[in-house]
PDB file of C-alpha atoms in Angstrom:
ATOM      1  CA  UNK A  19    -153.469  -2.029  78.494  1.00 43.00           C
ATOM      2  CA  UNK A  20    -152.294  -1.484  74.709  1.00 51.00           C
ATOM      3  CA  UNK A  21    -149.331   1.212  72.776  1.00 54.00           C
ATOM      4  CA  UNK A  22    -152.524   3.864  72.683  1.00 77.00           C
ATOM      5  CA  UNK A  23    -154.038   3.349  75.928  1.00 86.00           C
ATOM      6  CA  UNK A  24    -150.674   5.462  76.611  1.00 90.00           C
ATOM      7  CA  UNK A  25    -148.020   7.870  75.371  1.00 93.00           C
ATOM      8  CA  UNK A  26    -144.691   9.391  76.142  1.00 95.00           C
ATOM      9  CA  UNK A  27    -143.410  12.477  77.164  1.00 96.00           C
ATOM     10  CA  UNK A  28    -141.280  14.720  79.035  1.00 96.00           C
ATOM     11  CA  UNK A  29    -141.868  15.972  82.438  1.00 90.00           C
ATOM     12  CA  UNK A  30    -139.832  19.524  81.981  1.00 95.00           C
ATOM     13  CA  UNK A  31    -136.886  21.465  80.484  1.00 97.00           C
ATOM     14  CA  UNK A  32    -133.337  19.985  80.201  1.00 97.00           C
ATOM     15  CA  UNK A  33    -129.933  21.480  78.784  1.00 98.00           C
ATOM     16  CA  UNK A  34    -127.127  20.161  78.150  1.00 98.00           C
ATOM     17  CA  UNK A  35    -123.663  21.197  75.999  1.00 98.00           C
ATOM     18  CA  UNK A  36    -121.503  19.234  73.439  1.00 98.00           C
ATOM     19  CA  UNK A  37    -118.557  20.523  71.147  1.00 97.00           C
ATOM     20  CA  UNK A  38    -116.992  19.548  68.920  1.00 96.00           C
ATOM     21  CA  UNK A  39    -113.860  21.487  66.901  1.00 94.00           C
ATOM     22  CA  UNK A  40    -114.008  24.375  68.208  1.00 95.00           C
ATOM     23  CA  UNK A  41    -117.911  24.476  67.252  1.00 96.00           C
ATOM     24  CA  UNK A  42    -120.399  24.629  70.399  1.00 97.00           C
ATOM     25  CA  UNK A  43    -124.700  23.502  69.865  1.00 98.00           C
ATOM     26  CA  UNK A  44    -126.453  24.079  74.028  1.00 98.00           C
ATOM     27  CA  UNK A  45    -129.183  21.726  73.367  1.00 98.00           C
ATOM     28  CA  UNK A  46    -132.258  22.833  74.576  1.00 98.00           C
ATOM     29  CA  UNK A  47    -135.479  20.202  75.878  1.00 98.00           C
ATOM     30  CA  UNK A  48    -139.336  21.415  75.968  1.00 98.00           C
ATOM     31  CA  UNK A  49    -142.401  19.774  76.816  1.00 96.00           C
ATOM     32  CA  UNK A  50    -145.027  21.609  74.404  1.00 96.00           C
ATOM     33  CA  UNK A  51    -148.734  21.142  73.317  1.00 90.00           C
ATOM     34  CA  UNK A  52    -148.922  23.958  70.551  1.00 92.00           C
ATOM     35  CA  UNK A  53    -146.784  24.963  67.223  1.00 91.00           C
ATOM     36  CA  UNK A  54    -147.894  28.686  69.653  1.00 93.00           C
ATOM     37  CA  UNK A  55    -146.181  27.417  72.668  1.00 95.00           C
ATOM     38  CA  UNK A  56    -143.107  26.450  70.376  1.00 96.00           C
ATOM     39  CA  UNK A  57    -142.432  29.998  68.938  1.00 96.00           C
ATOM     40  CA  UNK A  58    -142.626  31.537  72.361  1.00 97.00           C
ATOM     41  CA  UNK A  59    -139.744  28.813  73.139  1.00 97.00           C
ATOM     42  CA  UNK A  60    -138.311  29.129  69.912  1.00 98.00           C
ATOM     43  CA  UNK A  61    -138.169  33.229  70.571  1.00 97.00           C
ATOM     44  CA  UNK A  62    -136.642  32.901  74.189  1.00 97.00           C
ATOM     45  CA  UNK A  63    -133.704  30.624  72.543  1.00 98.00           C
ATOM     46  CA  UNK A  64    -133.155  32.799  70.039  1.00 98.00           C
ATOM     47  CA  UNK A  65    -133.361  36.481  72.335  1.00 98.00           C
ATOM     48  CA  UNK A  66    -131.113  34.358  75.378  1.00 98.00           C
ATOM     49  CA  UNK A  67    -128.660  33.244  72.013  1.00 98.00           C
ATOM     50  CA  UNK A  68    -128.826  36.597  69.764  1.00 97.00           C
ATOM     51  CA  UNK A  69    -124.507  35.932  68.810  1.00 97.00           C
ATOM     52  CA  UNK A  70    -125.392  31.490  68.086  1.00 97.00           C
ATOM     53  CA  UNK A  71    -124.912  30.281  64.094  1.00 96.00           C
ATOM     54  CA  UNK A  72    -127.979  28.342  63.560  1.00 98.00           C
ATOM     55  CA  UNK A  73    -131.128  28.285  66.482  1.00 98.00           C
ATOM     56  CA  UNK A  74    -131.822  23.835  64.610  1.00 98.00           C
ATOM     57  CA  UNK A  75    -135.198  22.248  66.182  1.00 98.00           C
ATOM     58  CA  UNK A  76    -137.149  19.276  65.498  1.00 98.00           C
ATOM     59  CA  UNK A  77    -141.053  18.341  67.775  1.00 98.00           C
ATOM     60  CA  UNK A  78    -144.147  16.437  67.536  1.00 97.00           C
ATOM     61  CA  UNK A  79    -146.371  17.496  69.941  1.00 95.00           C
ATOM     62  CA  UNK A  80    -149.868  14.879  69.930  1.00 91.00           C
ATOM     63  CA  UNK A  81    -151.238  11.119  69.084  1.00 87.00           C
ATOM     64  CA  UNK A  82    -151.776  10.519  65.615  1.00 84.00           C
ATOM     65  CA  UNK A  83    -147.557  11.295  64.886  1.00 82.00           C
ATOM     66  CA  UNK A  84    -148.882  13.454  61.930  1.00 89.00           C
ATOM     67  CA  UNK A  85    -147.883  17.002  63.384  1.00 94.00           C
ATOM     68  CA  UNK A  86    -144.331  16.999  63.373  1.00 97.00           C
ATOM     69  CA  UNK A  87    -141.374  19.592  62.047  1.00 97.00           C
ATOM     70  CA  UNK A  88    -138.434  19.377  61.594  1.00 98.00           C
ATOM     71  CA  UNK A  89    -136.087  22.546  60.677  1.00 98.00           C
ATOM     72  CA  UNK A  90    -131.455  22.180  59.497  1.00 98.00           C
ATOM     73  CA  UNK A  91    -132.309  26.456  60.134  1.00 98.00           C
ATOM     74  CA  UNK A  92    -129.270  26.786  57.141  1.00 96.00           C
ATOM     75  CA  UNK A  93    -127.378  24.203  58.150  1.00 97.00           C
ATOM     76  CA  UNK A  94    -127.564  21.511  54.943  1.00 97.00           C
ATOM     77  CA  UNK A  95    -130.441  19.970  54.499  1.00 97.00           C
ATOM     78  CA  UNK A  96    -130.662  16.773  56.730  1.00 97.00           C
ATOM     79  CA  UNK A  97    -127.903  16.664  58.577  1.00 98.00           C
ATOM     80  CA  UNK A  98    -129.483  19.246  61.669  1.00 98.00           C
ATOM     81  CA  UNK A  99    -133.090  18.289  61.740  1.00 98.00           C
ATOM     82  CA  UNK A 100    -133.507  14.890  61.025  1.00 98.00           C
ATOM     83  CA  UNK A 101    -131.063  13.763  64.133  1.00 98.00           C
ATOM     84  CA  UNK A 102    -132.886  16.009  66.610  1.00 98.00           C
ATOM     85  CA  UNK A 103    -136.165  14.634  65.030  1.00 98.00           C
ATOM     86  CA  UNK A 104    -134.633  11.003  64.722  1.00 98.00           C
ATOM     87  CA  UNK A 105    -134.304  11.178  69.040  1.00 98.00           C
ATOM     88  CA  UNK A 106    -137.167  12.200  69.381  1.00 98.00           C
ATOM     89  CA  UNK A 107    -139.062   8.767  68.314  1.00 97.00           C
ATOM     90  CA  UNK A 108    -136.345   6.795  68.691  1.00 96.00           C
ATOM     91  CA  UNK A 109    -136.960   6.950  72.305  1.00 95.00           C
ATOM     92  CA  UNK A 110    -140.498   6.768  71.297  1.00 94.00           C
ATOM     93  CA  UNK A 111    -141.388  11.039  72.921  1.00 96.00           C
ATOM     94  CA  UNK A 112    -144.615  13.237  72.108  1.00 96.00           C
ATOM     95  CA  UNK A 113    -145.429  16.765  72.880  1.00 96.00           C
ATOM     96  CA  UNK A 114    -141.624  17.278  73.186  1.00 98.00           C
ATOM     97  CA  UNK A 115    -139.677  20.087  71.286  1.00 98.00           C
ATOM     98  CA  UNK A 116    -135.493  20.172  70.435  1.00 98.00           C
ATOM     99  CA  UNK A 117    -133.958  23.410  70.118  1.00 98.00           C
ATOM    100  CA  UNK A 118    -130.362  22.821  69.396  1.00 98.00           C
ATOM    101  CA  UNK A 119    -128.331  26.285  69.273  1.00 98.00           C
ATOM    102  CA  UNK A 120    -124.708  25.770  67.199  1.00 98.00           C
ATOM    103  CA  UNK A 121    -121.777  28.579  67.570  1.00 98.00           C
ATOM    104  CA  UNK A 122    -120.035  28.266  64.732  1.00 96.00           C
ATOM    105  CA  UNK A 123    -115.709  27.253  66.039  1.00 92.00           C
ATOM    106  CA  UNK A 124    -114.411  28.411  62.346  1.00 89.00           C
ATOM    107  CA  UNK A 125    -114.235  24.180  61.527  1.00 91.00           C
ATOM    108  CA  UNK A 126    -116.094  22.856  59.469  1.00 93.00           C
ATOM    109  CA  UNK A 127    -117.390  19.702  60.754  1.00 96.00           C
ATOM    110  CA  UNK A 128    -118.701  17.738  57.663  1.00 95.00           C
ATOM    111  CA  UNK A 129    -121.841  16.158  57.098  1.00 97.00           C
ATOM    112  CA  UNK A 130    -121.800  12.916  58.700  1.00 97.00           C
ATOM    113  CA  UNK A 131    -119.971  15.271  62.239  1.00 97.00           C
ATOM    114  CA  UNK A 132    -123.292  17.693  62.276  1.00 97.00           C
ATOM    115  CA  UNK A 133    -124.783  14.433  61.575  1.00 98.00           C
ATOM    116  CA  UNK A 134    -123.090  12.606  64.405  1.00 98.00           C
ATOM    117  CA  UNK A 135    -122.907  16.630  66.986  1.00 98.00           C
ATOM    118  CA  UNK A 136    -127.145  17.341  66.508  1.00 98.00           C
ATOM    119  CA  UNK A 137    -128.012  13.876  67.578  1.00 98.00           C
ATOM    120  CA  UNK A 138    -125.250  13.477  70.045  1.00 98.00           C
ATOM    121  CA  UNK A 139    -126.310  17.245  71.454  1.00 98.00           C
ATOM    122  CA  UNK A 140    -130.165  15.863  71.271  1.00 98.00           C
ATOM    123  CA  UNK A 141    -129.189  12.929  73.044  1.00 98.00           C
ATOM    124  CA  UNK A 142    -127.610  14.591  76.281  1.00 98.00           C
ATOM    125  CA  UNK A 143    -130.685  17.061  76.423  1.00 98.00           C
ATOM    126  CA  UNK A 144    -133.166  14.063  76.296  1.00 97.00           C
ATOM    127  CA  UNK A 145    -131.805  12.136  79.748  1.00 97.00           C
ATOM    128  CA  UNK A 146    -131.698  14.719  81.962  1.00 96.00           C
ATOM    129  CA  UNK A 147    -135.340  15.467  82.037  1.00 94.00           C
ATOM    130  CA  UNK A 148    -137.285  12.539  83.099  1.00 93.00           C
ATOM    131  CA  UNK A 149    -139.706  10.098  80.970  1.00 94.00           C
ATOM    132  CA  UNK A 150    -143.230  10.498  81.550  1.00 93.00           C
ATOM    133  CA  UNK A 151    -145.801   7.815  80.490  1.00 92.00           C
ATOM    134  CA  UNK A 152    -149.663   9.221  80.274  1.00 90.00           C
ATOM    135  CA  UNK A 153    -152.677   8.090  79.482  1.00 89.00           C
ATOM    136  CA  UNK A 154    -154.120   8.712  76.499  1.00 92.00           C
ATOM    137  CA  UNK A 155    -157.537  10.372  77.733  1.00 92.00           C
ATOM    138  CA  UNK A 156    -161.576  11.115  76.302  1.00 93.00           C
ATOM    139  CA  UNK A 157    -162.554  14.235  77.006  1.00 95.00           C
ATOM    140  CA  UNK A 158    -165.377  14.092  78.149  1.00 96.00           C
ATOM    141  CA  UNK A 159    -168.114  17.501  79.655  1.00 97.00           C
ATOM    142  CA  UNK A 160    -170.641  17.022  82.688  1.00 97.00           C
ATOM    143  CA  UNK A 161    -173.355  18.529  84.644  1.00 96.00           C
ATOM    144  CA  UNK A 162    -174.686  17.534  86.418  1.00 95.00           C
ATOM    145  CA  UNK A 163    -177.111  18.270  90.511  1.00 91.00           C
ATOM    146  CA  UNK A 164    -174.611  19.119  93.160  1.00 92.00           C
ATOM    147  CA  UNK A 165    -175.841  17.137  95.070  1.00 92.00           C
ATOM    148  CA  UNK A 166    -175.251  14.305  92.999  1.00 93.00           C
ATOM    149  CA  UNK A 167    -171.044  16.052  93.734  1.00 94.00           C
ATOM    150  CA  UNK A 168    -170.027  13.098  95.800  1.00 94.00           C
ATOM    151  CA  UNK A 169    -170.923  10.381  93.675  1.00 95.00           C
ATOM    152  CA  UNK A 170    -169.183  11.623  90.178  1.00 96.00           C
ATOM    153  CA  UNK A 171    -165.977  12.635  92.155  1.00 96.00           C
ATOM    154  CA  UNK A 172    -165.867   9.026  93.364  1.00 96.00           C
ATOM    155  CA  UNK A 173    -165.817   7.935  90.016  1.00 97.00           C
ATOM    156  CA  UNK A 174    -163.053  10.450  88.581  1.00 97.00           C
ATOM    157  CA  UNK A 175    -160.880   9.511  92.041  1.00 96.00           C
ATOM    158  CA  UNK A 176    -161.215   6.354  91.404  1.00 96.00           C
ATOM    159  CA  UNK A 177    -160.847   6.107  88.278  1.00 95.00           C
ATOM    160  CA  UNK A 178    -157.656   8.295  87.731  1.00 93.00           C
ATOM    161  CA  UNK A 179    -159.743  10.767  85.769  1.00 95.00           C
ATOM    162  CA  UNK A 180    -158.219  13.715  85.254  1.00 94.00           C
ATOM    163  CA  UNK A 181    -160.702  17.610  85.800  1.00 96.00           C
ATOM    164  CA  UNK A 182    -159.337  20.521  83.270  1.00 94.00           C
ATOM    165  CA  UNK A 183    -162.264  22.718  84.089  1.00 96.00           C
ATOM    166  CA  UNK A 184    -165.067  22.689  86.324  1.00 95.00           C
ATOM    167  CA  UNK A 185    -168.408  24.975  87.813  1.00 95.00           C
ATOM    168  CA  UNK A 186    -169.620  24.810  90.601  1.00 90.00           C
ATOM    169  CA  UNK A 187    -172.824  25.658  91.349  1.00 89.00           C
ATOM    170  CA  UNK A 188    -175.488  24.706  91.972  1.00 87.00           C
ATOM    171  CA  UNK A 189    -175.828  23.012  88.783  1.00 91.00           C
ATOM    172  CA  UNK A 190    -172.372  21.486  87.788  1.00 95.00           C
ATOM    173  CA  UNK A 191    -170.639  21.889  84.633  1.00 96.00           C
ATOM    174  CA  UNK A 192    -167.377  18.609  84.709  1.00 97.00           C
ATOM    175  CA  UNK A 193    -164.644  18.699  81.917  1.00 97.00           C
ATOM    176  CA  UNK A 194    -162.601  15.969  82.549  1.00 97.00           C
ATOM    177  CA  UNK A 195    -160.308  12.978  80.532  1.00 96.00           C
ATOM    178  CA  UNK A 196    -161.351   9.896  80.975  1.00 96.00           C
ATOM    179  CA  UNK A 197    -158.762   7.502  80.633  1.00 94.00           C
ATOM    180  CA  UNK A 198    -159.454   5.671  77.170  1.00 91.00           C
ATOM    181  CA  UNK A 199    -158.114   2.038  78.732  1.00 90.00           C
ATOM    182  CA  UNK A 200    -161.460   2.754  81.061  1.00 92.00           C
ATOM    183  CA  UNK A 201    -163.252   4.798  78.955  1.00 93.00           C
ATOM    184  CA  UNK A 202    -166.086   2.296  78.784  1.00 93.00           C
ATOM    185  CA  UNK A 203    -166.005   1.906  81.909  1.00 95.00           C
ATOM    186  CA  UNK A 204    -166.270   6.063  84.189  1.00 96.00           C
ATOM    187  CA  UNK A 205    -169.391   5.977  80.966  1.00 95.00           C
ATOM    188  CA  UNK A 206    -171.293   3.393  82.359  1.00 95.00           C
ATOM    189  CA  UNK A 207    -171.091   4.495  85.896  1.00 95.00           C
ATOM    190  CA  UNK A 208    -171.663   7.974  84.982  1.00 95.00           C
ATOM    191  CA  UNK A 209    -174.798   6.547  83.475  1.00 93.00           C
ATOM    192  CA  UNK A 210    -175.843   4.757  86.054  1.00 92.00           C
ATOM    193  CA  UNK A 211    -175.486   8.171  88.518  1.00 91.00           C
ATOM    194  CA  UNK A 212    -178.667  10.723  88.666  1.00 86.00           C
ATOM    195  CA  UNK A 213    -178.793  13.431  86.713  1.00 85.00           C
ATOM    196  CA  UNK A 214    -176.292  13.864  84.399  1.00 93.00           C
ATOM    197  CA  UNK A 215    -176.036  14.648  81.558  1.00 92.00           C
ATOM    198  CA  UNK A 216    -172.771  14.033  79.118  1.00 92.00           C
ATOM    199  CA  UNK A 217    -171.406  14.714  76.100  1.00 93.00           C
ATOM    200  CA  UNK A 218    -167.837  14.103  74.355  1.00 91.00           C
ATOM    201  CA  UNK A 219    -165.837  16.949  73.112  1.00 90.00           C
TER     202      UNK A 219
END
């Protein structure tokens, strides 16, 4: 199995805290799949901490490595978002968001202190949530006759495919995710099944 056949993400959200010279850092980790979800989660965290000084964050979404963002939210440039993203990347995670809320405690931490605080808070929170290895999938839409249902389900289960949606009637439509590492075998098996129309989505 090559690197590209699977990826790592976090299973569930978690919260961790870190304190340094009176400043209080609260780190939140969330599994996410879209920028829209990031906006919702950020709004939720802000409403839980209306008096916080900063809401710094970083996320990485998807498998191509290009969909990421890191923000310092008023902290000196490169002292918050970058260290947060660095921790996400050091664990080779994707579909992961970390927001670190800071309550200023009166003492300036300086650039090294800030980098260390955001890095440590992120490291703590990522230690609390289980990392999950997921298969990279290729999505296909299948159309088939209801009489073929059992054959299709057997292939889906045997090759550990994910069913994303299904509309089961006399004529059925099913959207499935096929593990990339086994795509050729699955597609060949499906082609051998009668009355199946397949298209990549």
